[in-house]
Structure formats: structure tokens, C-alpha cells
Amino acid sequence: MSSHNAPAQVTGWHVPTIGGVPADQRLLAALPELVRAVLAALLDALPTYRRLPREQVDGELARTTERRVRALARTVRTGEPAPDEEFTTVRQTAARRAEEGLPLDAVLLAHHIGLEVCWEWMTRQAGDGDTPGLLTLHRLLLDHLRQVTAAAGAGYFEERRTMVDERHAARNALLGALLDGTPADEAAARAGLRLAPGYAVLVLAVADHPDEHADGVDRTVAGRRKLRRLRAELDHRTRHSALSVLAADGGLVLVPLGTRPADLPAADWHRLADTVAATARAAGAPVLAAGAAAEPSGVAAAAALAYEVLDVARAFGRPPGLYRLDDLLLEYQLSRPGHARPRLAALIEPLHGAGELLTTLRTHLAGGLNRRHTANALHLHPNTVDYRLRRIAALTGLDPARPADLLRITAAVAAHDAERA
């Protein structure tokens, strides 16, 4: 290198010597040997690097290693950090490793191994009087490693963030196409996915976590923490295959199915119900959900139905869990406006002013007409339950103990709730 191109040295800087030779000259003189040694150490220590194509190892990786050694030699010669463009190159190289799918720990460890090989090589060249030079060299190596590690980490994470953003946008475009009822094959291809034979459409209503109402706690932060836990459990349960749009209070999830909805076994719905229950436990908050299944072209209609079923489940006070239309057929039908619904609701209107009677009737119906179950649930004596049931019959003309009246009573309660809702 000509003298007019040589970088300036730090004032008062003395280049450390090893065996009487400036350390930077030793590094450059041994450059081919050091490159081979570094590559061998990388392949020996990092299985991920052993799986790289040989032409990449002998080409790009060898050139990158040579550049790193030259940058180190420059730092040793000048006592200054490598120029900014050198660390820009480090960031770009780490970004390529991220794009190729190499793990971050391997990328960072590769830099450690490279400098470790250089350090060990220099110590083998040192004599008895080279301790001061080795100490200086060691400090320079650590400074260089710190800067290189920071640059590599930044480049890696920037690329990963870009990849995640692009993947997220592509998956959202696929979700949007399915919900719009438009052809989704092209959107699926852009997302790197194949359209499933069918999708389970789940709509979720997530209750508040206690932290969202705790004194001194930021409600927004608590809600985001709840949502993060819910998302993590959902991803785990669906193997990151679900498409979703979620907020702290709920949202919509599409779970790919391995078969057409018409052939979907009941066991799959049980698994989806377990998934909803698991997300509720992870979130630390009750989750009320409704689901419907459809082929890709029918996802939009299935989502509309699922939202209607969720509204019905909420209106009729159903406990947390997953509900389908089959679970709420009567309630769903009675929630549709019509001439019969207000007349059915009017059948139990006399109970509306006597809250304990209506509560007793609901509990009795939910418990399978078992008076002891009703008494235990309401903390009453069975004789009190009998008295209330007789009062219900007297006020409405409908006797819960008479099989012929049971269907009308059940329908009347459902219609009453729908009208009130």
C-alpha cells in the first residue's frame, strides 16, 4: 500500500510488535493461512456452516473472512476502529445470513471464532518479551469484536424484521382475500402458502384480564401482554399456520383444515375447543368463541355466520367456550326477528318482575330439571325450589314438570332473552 493511501494513526500510537515484527504486518503476511484456519474452525464448530454450499464457503465466506482480517490489521496499525463502511459491510453480510435462515447465535459465534483463531495464531508467534504487545493486541481484539458483534446483530435483526413484516403483510393479504370472498390462490402463493381444503373460522370475544383494572397498572400494557400470551398459545396450538387479526378484546382466526369441511370429524372440533380453552388459560381471561367451517370460497359467509353465533351466545349468557350453530339452534332461530318471537317471550313476561323465579327457571332448565341440582346451585332447600316452580306454573300457565309444556317454556326463555338483547 502506498504511503499516501495509508490511514492516519492515533497521535502517539505505537504499533504492537510480535517477535520484533509489527503485528499488522504479521497478520497480512499470514492472510491466506489465517483465512484457511478460520474457515476450518467455523466448519468444525458450527454445524449450520457445514451445511452451506461449498462454493459459498470457498467464495463469499472466504472473501468475507479475508476482509475481516484486513480490517483487524488496519485497527492494529492505526489504533483506531475500522471505518464506518467496514461495519456497513458487516451488517450487510449478517443480513444475508438472516435471509438464508442461519440462526443468530451461529452468525455471532462465527465472528468470535474468527478473532479467536487470529489471537491464537499471534500468541504462537510471540516471544518472551512480547507481553506488552500481546496485551495491547488483546485489547484491540476485544474492541474490534464488540463493534463487529453490534454491527452484525443490528444487520441480522433489521433483515429479520423486514422478513417478518413482509410475511405478515402477505398473510394479511391472504386473510383479506378469503374474507372478501375473492380468489385467493395468488395471495396464498405470495405468502408462501397453499390454500387449505377448508378453514375453521373462529371469532373470539376476550374478556379483560384482572390487571386491566388494577390500580396503578397501565391498562393498555396489560391488554397487550394478555394478547401476546394468547397469540403465542394460538401459534403453538396451530403450528403457526393460523391466519388471524386480533386485538386485546378479541378478533378473528382462520385455522387451516386438512380436509373438506363436509368431511370434518367431530374430533377436530373438539381440538379447536381445546385450543380456545388453552388460549383463555394463557391469556388469563375468559374467551367466548364461535366457529364455522367452510371451503376457501365460503370463508366470508362462514365468518358472517360465526359472528352471528357469537352474538347469540353472548346475548343468551352462555359460559366461555367454543360454540357452533348446532349448539345454539333454538337460540339462533329465536334471535331472528319474526311474528312468533315476541309472542313466545310474552309467555314468561309475568316472571320478569320476580327475578328469583326467572333465575330458578333458567337454573332448573340448565340442570336437566333436577330439583336437587337446582337447589344446590341456588343454595336453596328443595322444598323452596318446588314452591317456586309451582309459582312459575301459576303465573305463566306453563308447568316445567309437564313434558308437554317443556318445549314452549324453553322456547319462551330463549325468545325472552333475544327480545331483551
Short mmCIF file of C-alpha atoms in Angstrom, two decimals, residues 176-359:
data_model
loop_
_atom_site.label_atom_id
_atom_site.label_comp_id
_atom_site.label_asym_id
_atom_site.label_seq_id
_atom_site.Cartn_x
_atom_site.Cartn_y
_atom_site.Cartn_z
CA GLY A 176 -58.28 -10.33 3.38
CA ALA A 177 -58.86 -12.19 0.11
CA LEU A 178 -60.54 -15.08 1.92
CA LEU A 179 -62.77 -12.76 3.94
CA ASP A 180 -63.65 -10.72 0.85
CA GLY A 181 -64.67 -13.87 -1.00
CA THR A 182 -62.25 -13.16 -3.85
CA PRO A 183 -59.93 -15.76 -5.47
CA ALA A 184 -57.09 -16.32 -3.02
CA ASP A 185 -54.67 -18.59 -4.90
CA GLU A 186 -52.35 -15.75 -5.93
CA ALA A 187 -52.36 -14.25 -2.42
CA ALA A 188 -51.55 -17.67 -0.97
CA ALA A 189 -48.62 -18.06 -3.34
CA ARG A 190 -47.24 -14.64 -2.35
CA ALA A 191 -47.49 -15.69 1.30
CA GLY A 192 -45.61 -18.90 0.55
CA LEU A 193 -48.67 -20.96 1.47
CA ARG A 194 -51.07 -23.34 -0.23
CA LEU A 195 -54.78 -22.91 0.18
CA ALA A 196 -56.18 -25.48 2.58
CA PRO A 197 -59.16 -27.69 1.60
CA GLY A 198 -61.11 -25.81 4.23
CA TYR A 199 -60.82 -23.34 7.09
CA ALA A 200 -62.30 -23.22 10.56
CA VAL A 201 -63.40 -19.65 11.14
CA LEU A 202 -63.21 -18.73 14.82
CA VAL A 203 -64.36 -15.38 16.18
CA LEU A 204 -63.24 -14.62 19.71
CA ALA A 205 -64.52 -12.31 22.42
CA VAL A 206 -61.77 -11.98 25.05
CA ALA A 207 -62.71 -10.64 28.46
CA ASP A 208 -60.49 -8.28 30.43
CA HIS A 209 -57.60 -9.60 32.49
CA PRO A 210 -57.69 -8.52 36.16
CA ASP A 211 -54.54 -6.47 35.54
CA GLU A 212 -56.50 -4.29 33.11
CA HIS A 213 -58.46 -2.94 36.09
CA ALA A 214 -55.75 -3.00 38.75
CA ASP A 215 -54.82 0.28 40.40
CA GLY A 216 -51.57 1.74 39.15
CA VAL A 217 -51.37 -0.59 36.13
CA ASP A 218 -51.36 0.76 32.57
CA ARG A 219 -54.44 -0.85 31.03
CA THR A 220 -53.01 -0.72 27.52
CA VAL A 221 -49.84 -2.52 28.57
CA ALA A 222 -51.83 -5.16 30.46
CA GLY A 223 -54.04 -5.72 27.42
CA ARG A 224 -51.07 -6.09 25.10
CA ARG A 225 -49.44 -8.60 27.46
CA LYS A 226 -52.68 -10.60 27.51
CA LEU A 227 -52.86 -10.52 23.72
CA ARG A 228 -49.21 -11.57 23.37
CA ARG A 229 -49.80 -14.63 25.57
CA LEU A 230 -52.94 -15.51 23.65
CA ARG A 231 -51.17 -15.22 20.30
CA ALA A 232 -48.26 -17.36 21.48
CA GLU A 233 -50.58 -20.15 22.62
CA LEU A 234 -52.60 -19.93 19.40
CA ASP A 235 -49.42 -20.16 17.31
CA HIS A 236 -48.25 -23.12 19.37
CA ARG A 237 -51.55 -24.96 19.05
CA THR A 238 -51.89 -24.34 15.30
CA ARG A 239 -48.16 -24.71 14.49
CA HIS A 240 -48.06 -21.10 13.26
CA SER A 241 -50.47 -21.99 10.45
CA ALA A 242 -53.43 -19.85 11.55
CA LEU A 243 -54.27 -16.54 9.92
CA SER A 244 -55.57 -14.01 12.39
CA VAL A 245 -56.49 -10.43 13.10
CA LEU A 246 -56.63 -9.96 16.86
CA ALA A 247 -56.86 -7.20 19.42
CA ALA A 248 -56.97 -7.23 23.21
CA ASP A 249 -60.75 -7.77 23.20
CA GLY A 250 -60.80 -10.49 20.54
CA GLY A 251 -60.89 -10.89 16.78
CA LEU A 252 -60.96 -13.49 14.05
CA VAL A 253 -58.84 -16.58 13.36
CA LEU A 254 -58.73 -18.86 10.32
CA VAL A 255 -57.36 -22.32 11.09
CA PRO A 256 -56.43 -24.40 8.01
CA LEU A 257 -58.12 -27.80 7.89
CA GLY A 258 -56.65 -30.94 6.40
CA THR A 259 -59.95 -31.99 4.90
CA ARG A 260 -63.06 -30.51 3.34
CA PRO A 261 -65.49 -29.12 5.92
CA ALA A 262 -68.17 -31.61 4.91
CA ASP A 263 -65.81 -34.43 5.97
CA LEU A 264 -64.57 -32.75 9.14
CA PRO A 265 -64.74 -35.22 12.06
CA ALA A 266 -66.13 -34.20 15.44
CA ALA A 267 -62.67 -34.80 16.94
CA ASP A 268 -61.34 -31.78 15.02
CA TRP A 269 -63.98 -29.54 16.59
CA HIS A 270 -63.05 -30.94 20.00
CA ARG A 271 -59.41 -29.98 19.30
CA LEU A 272 -60.47 -26.49 18.30
CA ALA A 273 -62.49 -26.19 21.51
CA ASP A 274 -59.39 -27.29 23.43
CA THR A 275 -57.40 -24.63 21.57
CA VAL A 276 -59.86 -21.92 22.62
CA ALA A 277 -59.71 -23.13 26.23
CA ALA A 278 -55.89 -23.16 26.14
CA THR A 279 -55.72 -19.62 24.77
CA ALA A 280 -58.03 -18.48 27.55
CA ARG A 281 -55.76 -20.04 30.18
CA ALA A 282 -52.70 -18.46 28.58
CA ALA A 283 -54.37 -15.05 28.38
CA GLY A 284 -55.64 -15.31 31.95
CA ALA A 285 -59.07 -14.17 30.79
CA PRO A 286 -62.31 -15.91 29.72
CA VAL A 287 -62.76 -16.39 25.97
CA LEU A 288 -66.17 -16.79 24.36
CA ALA A 289 -65.85 -18.06 20.78
CA ALA A 290 -67.99 -19.12 17.86
CA GLY A 291 -66.92 -21.19 14.89
CA ALA A 292 -67.95 -22.28 11.44
CA ALA A 293 -66.12 -24.23 8.74
CA ALA A 294 -66.03 -23.62 5.00
CA GLU A 295 -64.05 -24.19 1.83
CA PRO A 296 -61.91 -21.20 0.78
CA SER A 297 -64.65 -19.74 -1.39
CA GLY A 298 -67.11 -19.85 1.52
CA VAL A 299 -64.94 -18.31 4.24
CA ALA A 300 -66.68 -14.92 4.01
CA ALA A 301 -70.12 -16.46 4.61
CA ALA A 302 -68.73 -18.67 7.40
CA ALA A 303 -67.25 -15.62 9.13
CA ALA A 304 -70.60 -13.80 8.97
CA LEU A 305 -72.34 -16.83 10.48
CA ALA A 306 -69.70 -17.17 13.21
CA TYR A 307 -70.18 -13.54 14.24
CA GLU A 308 -73.96 -14.11 14.43
CA VAL A 309 -73.49 -17.22 16.56
CA LEU A 310 -71.12 -15.29 18.86
CA ASP A 311 -73.74 -12.57 19.26
CA VAL A 312 -76.35 -15.19 20.16
CA ALA A 313 -74.05 -16.92 22.66
CA ARG A 314 -73.29 -13.57 24.28
CA ALA A 315 -76.95 -12.49 24.33
CA PHE A 316 -78.05 -15.74 25.98
CA GLY A 317 -75.31 -15.60 28.60
CA ARG A 318 -73.50 -18.75 27.53
CA PRO A 319 -70.34 -19.51 29.54
CA PRO A 320 -66.87 -19.22 27.94
CA GLY A 321 -66.00 -21.81 25.33
CA LEU A 322 -66.45 -22.55 21.63
CA TYR A 323 -69.95 -22.70 20.14
CA ARG A 324 -71.24 -23.67 16.72
CA LEU A 325 -74.63 -23.14 15.18
CA ASP A 326 -75.58 -26.70 16.13
CA ASP A 327 -75.04 -25.80 19.78
CA LEU A 328 -77.44 -22.86 19.62
CA LEU A 329 -80.02 -23.83 17.01
CA LEU A 330 -83.05 -22.83 19.05
CA GLU A 331 -81.49 -19.67 20.41
CA TYR A 332 -80.24 -18.69 16.95
CA GLN A 333 -83.61 -19.19 15.33
CA LEU A 334 -85.43 -17.33 18.08
CA SER A 335 -82.97 -14.45 17.79
CA ARG A 336 -84.16 -13.89 14.22
CA PRO A 337 -86.96 -11.31 14.06
CA GLY A 338 -90.42 -12.72 13.35
CA HIS A 339 -94.05 -12.69 14.40
CA ALA A 340 -93.70 -15.63 16.80
CA ARG A 341 -90.76 -14.37 18.86
CA PRO A 342 -92.49 -11.57 20.82
CA ARG A 343 -95.47 -13.86 21.49
CA LEU A 344 -93.20 -16.58 22.84
CA ALA A 345 -91.36 -14.04 25.00
CA ALA A 346 -94.68 -12.81 26.37
CA LEU A 347 -95.40 -16.28 27.80
CA ILE A 348 -92.91 -15.73 30.63
CA GLU A 349 -93.28 -11.97 30.89
CA PRO A 350 -95.10 -12.40 34.24
CA LEU A 351 -91.80 -13.67 35.66
CA HIS A 352 -89.83 -10.62 34.65
CA GLY A 353 -90.69 -8.68 37.79
CA ALA A 354 -89.86 -11.66 40.02
CA GLY A 355 -86.18 -12.14 39.36
CA GLU A 356 -85.76 -15.14 41.63
CA LEU A 357 -88.43 -17.05 39.70
CA LEU A 358 -86.81 -16.45 36.31
CA THR A 359 -83.39 -17.36 37.73
#
